[in-house]
C-alpha positions as CSV (number, residue, x, y, z in Angstrom):
1,M,-1.1,-30.7,59.6
2,T,0.2,-27.2,58.9
3,S,-1.0,-25.1,56.0
4,A,2.6,-25.2,54.6
5,M,2.4,-29.0,54.5
6,N,-1.0,-28.8,52.9
7,F,0.3,-26.4,50.2
8,N,3.3,-28.6,49.4
9,E,1.2,-31.7,49.0
10,L,-1.3,-29.7,46.9
11,L,1.5,-28.4,44.7
12,K,2.8,-31.9,44.2
13,E,-0.6,-33.3,43.3
14,Y,-1.3,-30.4,40.9
15,I,2.1,-30.8,39.0
16,N,1.7,-34.5,38.8
17,S,-1.8,-34.1,37.2
18,F,-0.1,-33.1,34.0
19,D,0.8,-36.0,31.7
20,S,3.2,-34.0,29.5
21,P,6.7,-33.6,30.9
22,N,6.9,-30.3,29.0
23,S,3.7,-29.0,30.6
24,R,5.0,-29.9,34.0
25,L,8.2,-28.0,33.5
26,A,6.3,-24.9,32.2
27,Y,3.9,-24.9,35.2
28,I,6.7,-25.4,37.7
29,R,8.4,-22.3,36.4
30,D,5.3,-20.2,36.5
31,L,4.4,-21.4,40.0
32,K,8.0,-20.8,41.3
33,Q,7.7,-17.2,40.0
34,Y,4.4,-16.8,41.8
35,Q,5.8,-18.1,45.1
36,A,8.9,-15.7,44.8
37,W,6.6,-12.7,44.1
38,C,4.4,-13.6,47.1
39,R,7.4,-13.8,49.4
40,N,8.6,-10.4,48.2
41,E,5.2,-9.0,48.9
42,G,5.1,-10.5,52.4
43,G,2.7,-13.3,51.5
44,N,4.5,-16.3,53.0
45,D,1.4,-18.4,53.4
46,L,0.1,-19.0,49.9
47,L,-3.2,-20.5,51.2
48,K,-4.1,-17.2,52.8
49,V,-3.8,-15.1,49.7
50,G,-6.9,-13.0,49.1
51,F,-8.5,-11.3,46.1
52,E,-6.4,-8.1,46.6
53,M,-3.1,-9.8,46.4
54,A,-4.3,-12.0,43.5
55,S,-5.3,-8.8,41.6
56,A,-1.9,-7.3,42.4
57,Y,-0.1,-10.3,41.0
58,R,-2.1,-9.9,37.8
59,D,-1.1,-6.3,37.6
60,F,2.5,-7.2,38.1
61,L,2.4,-9.7,35.2
62,I,0.7,-7.2,33.0
63,S,3.6,-4.7,33.6
64,E,6.2,-7.3,32.8
65,F,4.9,-9.7,30.1
66,S,2.9,-9.9,26.9
67,T,-0.9,-10.5,27.1
68,K,-0.5,-14.2,26.0
69,T,2.1,-14.8,28.6
70,V,0.0,-13.2,31.3
71,E,-2.9,-15.4,30.3
72,R,-0.8,-18.5,30.6
73,K,0.8,-17.6,33.9
74,L,-2.5,-16.7,35.5
75,S,-4.0,-20.0,34.2
76,A,-1.3,-21.9,36.0
77,V,-2.0,-20.2,39.3
78,K,-5.7,-20.3,38.9
79,G,-5.6,-24.1,38.4
80,L,-3.6,-24.6,41.6
81,Y,-6.2,-22.6,43.7
82,R,-9.0,-24.4,41.9
83,L,-7.7,-27.7,43.1
84,A,-7.2,-26.2,46.6
85,S,-10.9,-25.2,46.6
86,E,-12.0,-28.6,45.3
87,K,-10.0,-30.3,48.1
88,E,-11.6,-27.8,50.6
89,V,-8.1,-26.7,51.7
90,I,-9.3,-23.1,51.2
91,L,-12.8,-21.7,51.2
92,K,-12.6,-19.7,48.0
93,N,-10.3,-19.4,45.1
94,P,-8.8,-15.9,45.3
95,F,-8.1,-15.9,41.6
96,Y,-11.7,-16.8,40.6
97,E,-12.7,-13.3,39.7
98,V,-9.3,-12.2,38.5
99,R,-9.6,-11.8,34.7
100,P,-6.7,-11.8,32.3
101,P,-6.3,-8.7,30.1
102,E,-8.4,-8.7,27.0
103,I,-6.5,-9.7,23.9
104,K,-6.6,-6.9,21.4
105,I,-5.5,-8.3,18.1
106,K,-4.7,-6.4,15.0
107,I,-4.8,-9.0,12.2
108,K,-2.0,-8.7,9.7
109,K,-3.6,-10.6,6.9
110,N,-0.4,-10.7,4.8
111,L,1.3,-12.6,7.6
112,I,-1.4,-15.2,8.3
113,K,-1.2,-17.8,5.5
114,P,-3.3,-20.9,6.3
115,L,-2.3,-23.8,4.2
116,T,-4.8,-25.2,1.7
117,I,-5.9,-28.8,1.3
118,S,-3.7,-29.2,-1.8
119,E,-0.7,-27.8,0.0
120,V,-1.1,-30.1,3.0
121,E,-1.4,-33.1,0.7
122,R,1.8,-32.0,-1.0
123,I,3.6,-31.9,2.4
124,L,2.3,-35.4,3.0
125,L,3.9,-36.7,-0.2
126,F,7.5,-36.3,1.2
127,P,7.8,-38.5,4.3
128,E,9.5,-41.8,3.4
129,I,6.7,-44.1,4.7
130,K,8.6,-47.3,4.1
131,K,11.0,-46.3,6.9
132,E,10.2,-46.0,10.6
133,E,11.1,-42.4,11.0
134,G,9.3,-41.4,7.8
135,F,6.1,-43.2,8.7
136,R,6.3,-41.6,12.2
137,D,6.5,-38.2,10.6
138,Y,3.7,-39.0,8.1
139,V,1.3,-40.1,10.8
140,L,2.2,-37.2,13.1
141,L,1.5,-34.7,10.3
142,F,-1.7,-36.5,9.2
143,V,-3.1,-36.6,12.7
144,M,-2.1,-33.0,13.4
145,F,-3.8,-31.5,10.3
146,S,-6.9,-33.9,10.4
147,L,-7.7,-32.8,13.9
148,G,-6.4,-29.2,14.0
149,L,-3.9,-30.0,16.8
150,K,-1.2,-27.8,18.0
151,I,2.3,-29.2,17.8
152,G,2.5,-29.4,21.6
153,E,-0.6,-31.5,21.7
154,V,0.2,-34.0,18.9
155,V,3.7,-34.8,20.2
156,N,2.2,-35.8,23.6
157,L,-0.4,-38.3,22.3
158,H,-0.3,-41.7,24.0
159,V,-1.9,-45.0,22.9
160,K,-4.2,-44.8,25.9
161,D,-5.7,-41.6,24.6
162,F,-7.7,-43.4,22.0
163,K,-11.1,-44.4,23.3
164,K,-13.8,-46.7,21.7
165,Y,-17.0,-44.8,21.2
166,E,-20.2,-45.8,19.4
167,N,-19.0,-47.0,15.9
168,G,-15.6,-45.3,16.1
169,F,-13.0,-43.8,18.3
170,L,-12.5,-40.6,20.3
171,L,-9.1,-39.1,21.0
172,H,-8.5,-37.5,24.4
173,V,-6.3,-34.5,23.7
174,R,-4.8,-33.9,27.1
175,K,-3.9,-30.7,28.8
176,K,-3.9,-32.2,32.3
177,K,-5.5,-35.2,34.1
178,M,-9.3,-35.0,34.0
179,S,-9.1,-32.1,31.6
180,G,-8.4,-31.5,28.0
181,Y,-11.0,-32.3,25.4
182,Y,-12.2,-35.2,23.1
183,S,-12.2,-35.2,19.4
184,K,-13.6,-37.7,17.0
185,V,-10.9,-39.6,15.0
186,P,-11.7,-39.9,11.2
187,K,-11.5,-43.4,9.9
188,N,-8.5,-42.8,7.5
189,C,-6.7,-41.1,10.5
190,L,-7.5,-44.1,12.8
191,D,-6.3,-46.6,10.2
192,L,-2.9,-44.8,10.0
193,V,-2.5,-44.7,13.7
194,S,-3.4,-48.4,14.0
195,K,-0.8,-49.2,11.4
196,H,1.8,-47.1,13.2
197,I,1.1,-48.8,16.5
198,S,1.1,-52.4,15.1
199,E,4.0,-52.0,12.7
200,W,6.4,-50.5,15.2
201,H,5.0,-52.1,18.4
202,I,4.1,-48.8,20.0
203,K,3.1,-49.2,23.7
204,G,3.4,-45.7,25.1
205,F,3.7,-42.2,23.4
206,L,2.9,-42.4,19.7
207,F,5.7,-40.1,18.5
208,T,9.2,-40.5,20.1
209,S,12.8,-39.7,19.1
210,L,14.2,-42.7,17.4
211,A,17.8,-41.6,17.9
212,K,17.4,-40.8,21.7
213,N,15.4,-43.9,22.5
214,K,17.2,-46.7,20.7
215,T,18.0,-48.5,24.0
216,S,14.8,-47.7,25.9
217,E,11.9,-50.1,26.3
218,Q,9.0,-49.0,24.1
219,E,6.6,-48.1,26.8
220,K,9.3,-46.0,28.6
221,R,10.2,-43.8,25.6
222,A,9.8,-40.1,26.1
223,P,7.7,-38.1,23.6
224,L,9.1,-35.8,21.0
225,T,9.4,-32.2,22.3
226,A,7.4,-29.5,20.8
227,R,10.6,-28.1,19.3
228,S,11.3,-31.4,17.5
229,G,7.7,-31.4,16.2
230,W,8.1,-27.9,14.8
231,S,11.4,-29.0,13.2
232,I,9.6,-31.9,11.5
233,L,6.9,-29.7,10.1
234,K,9.5,-27.1,8.8
235,K,11.5,-30.0,7.2
236,Y,8.5,-31.0,5.1
237,L,7.4,-27.5,4.3
238,R,10.8,-26.9,2.8
239,K,10.6,-30.2,0.9
240,A,7.2,-29.2,-0.5
241,R,8.8,-25.8,-1.5
242,L,6.3,-23.9,0.6
243,E,7.6,-20.7,2.2
244,L,8.1,-20.6,5.9
245,K,7.3,-16.9,6.3
246,G,3.9,-16.5,8.0
247,R,3.8,-20.2,9.2
248,T,3.6,-20.8,12.9
249,T,3.6,-23.8,15.3
250,N,-0.2,-23.5,15.1
251,C,0.0,-24.2,11.4
252,A,-2.4,-27.2,11.5
253,R,-4.9,-25.4,13.7
254,E,-4.9,-22.3,11.4
255,F,-5.5,-24.7,8.4
256,F,-8.3,-26.6,10.3
257,I,-10.1,-23.4,11.4
258,Q,-10.0,-21.8,7.9
259,I,-11.4,-25.0,6.2
260,L,-14.2,-25.3,8.7
261,K,-14.9,-21.6,8.7
262,A,-15.4,-21.9,4.9
263,E,-17.8,-24.7,5.6
264,G,-20.0,-22.3,7.6
265,L,-19.1,-23.3,11.1
266,S,-19.5,-20.6,13.8
267,A,-16.7,-19.4,16.1
268,E,-18.5,-20.9,19.1
269,V,-18.6,-24.4,17.4
270,L,-15.0,-24.1,16.4
271,R,-14.1,-23.2,20.0
272,R,-15.9,-26.3,21.3
273,V,-14.4,-28.6,18.6
274,L,-10.9,-27.5,19.6
275,G,-11.4,-27.5,23.4
276,L,-10.7,-23.8,23.7
277,Q,-11.6,-22.2,27.0
278,S,-12.5,-18.7,25.9
279,M,-13.6,-16.7,22.8
280,N,-10.3,-14.8,23.2
281,A,-8.5,-18.0,22.1
282,I,-10.5,-18.2,18.9
283,K,-10.0,-14.5,18.1
284,R,-6.2,-15.2,17.7
285,Y,-7.0,-17.0,14.4
286,G,-8.7,-14.0,12.8
287,I,-12.3,-15.0,13.6
288,E,-14.3,-11.8,14.2
289,D,-17.9,-13.0,14.2
290,L,-18.2,-14.2,17.8
291,K,-22.0,-14.9,17.9
292,I,-22.9,-17.8,20.2
293,A,-24.3,-20.8,18.3
294,K,-26.8,-23.3,19.5
295,D,-25.5,-26.1,17.3
296,Q,-24.7,-29.3,19.1
297,L,-21.6,-31.4,18.4
298,T,-22.5,-35.0,17.5
299,F,-20.3,-38.0,16.9
300,K,-22.2,-38.9,13.7
301,D,-21.9,-35.5,12.1
302,H,-18.6,-34.2,13.7
303,P,-16.8,-31.3,12.0
304,V,-13.5,-33.3,11.7
305,D,-15.3,-35.4,9.0
306,R,-15.2,-32.3,6.8
307,I,-11.4,-32.3,6.7
308,R,-11.0,-34.6,3.7
309,L,-7.3,-35.3,3.5
310,Q,-6.4,-38.2,1.2
311,S,-4.0,-40.8,2.8
312,R,-1.2,-42.4,0.7
313,E,-1.0,-46.1,-0.1
314,Y,1.3,-47.8,2.4
């Protein structure tokens, strides 16, 4: 078997490891860009790339893209070579010691406006929960704010992501197969999800486009896109007469972090709760105290239990 064949098989396995169709498309774009750059630099065999070329690719990205984009594109390539190393296709991951540029954040406090508990509960008053679309929106928003999920994470939730654990349930928030992180599901959140699944006979992705999937079998319905999820959130922000300026697609995560920060949780605990890979990621939310905490996350006393959203009667 030639190295080219090895690489093609490896690439296919890596892309297929992502459950989200949106993630697959994003990683395919990033990897195609990497392949094109390597060819232009004379690196036709991507399994023979060394540290020097890996560093040069990082420098190229830094010269062309923002820090966040560089971090994402490097992550895509690193993951591919990590898989190659695990499969023993290569001896060493050439990107292992290639570090993304440090994110230097100047917090503009007037632009960051985390929602309060009362504002989130006001948003949750407006979905028409007697209708299928309204109840879908209500559950999506409730889950997103209760667990601090990004819109791209919540729209890709699947019924199989809920796992029985001790006296409750864990949710597997997927980034790719055998990856992602687990979060405890609060009881009121679990009750809503169970009602959503049973009432509308959900068998696949929890949140789908009703208009686009009318003729599709339930288990074959595609999930909402992140753009659709953002449109849903903006719709109810407007209905609740809350200004959009300063809100982001990370609206629920900003809310979640600020509530738990006020409860005294450290940056390190917040990072672990949200499955973030680095302290750079938590710094984006205005957290400046980055001391490492020794606290252990436990199912019985999990931080999500401190997000006390009140659910509506349905």
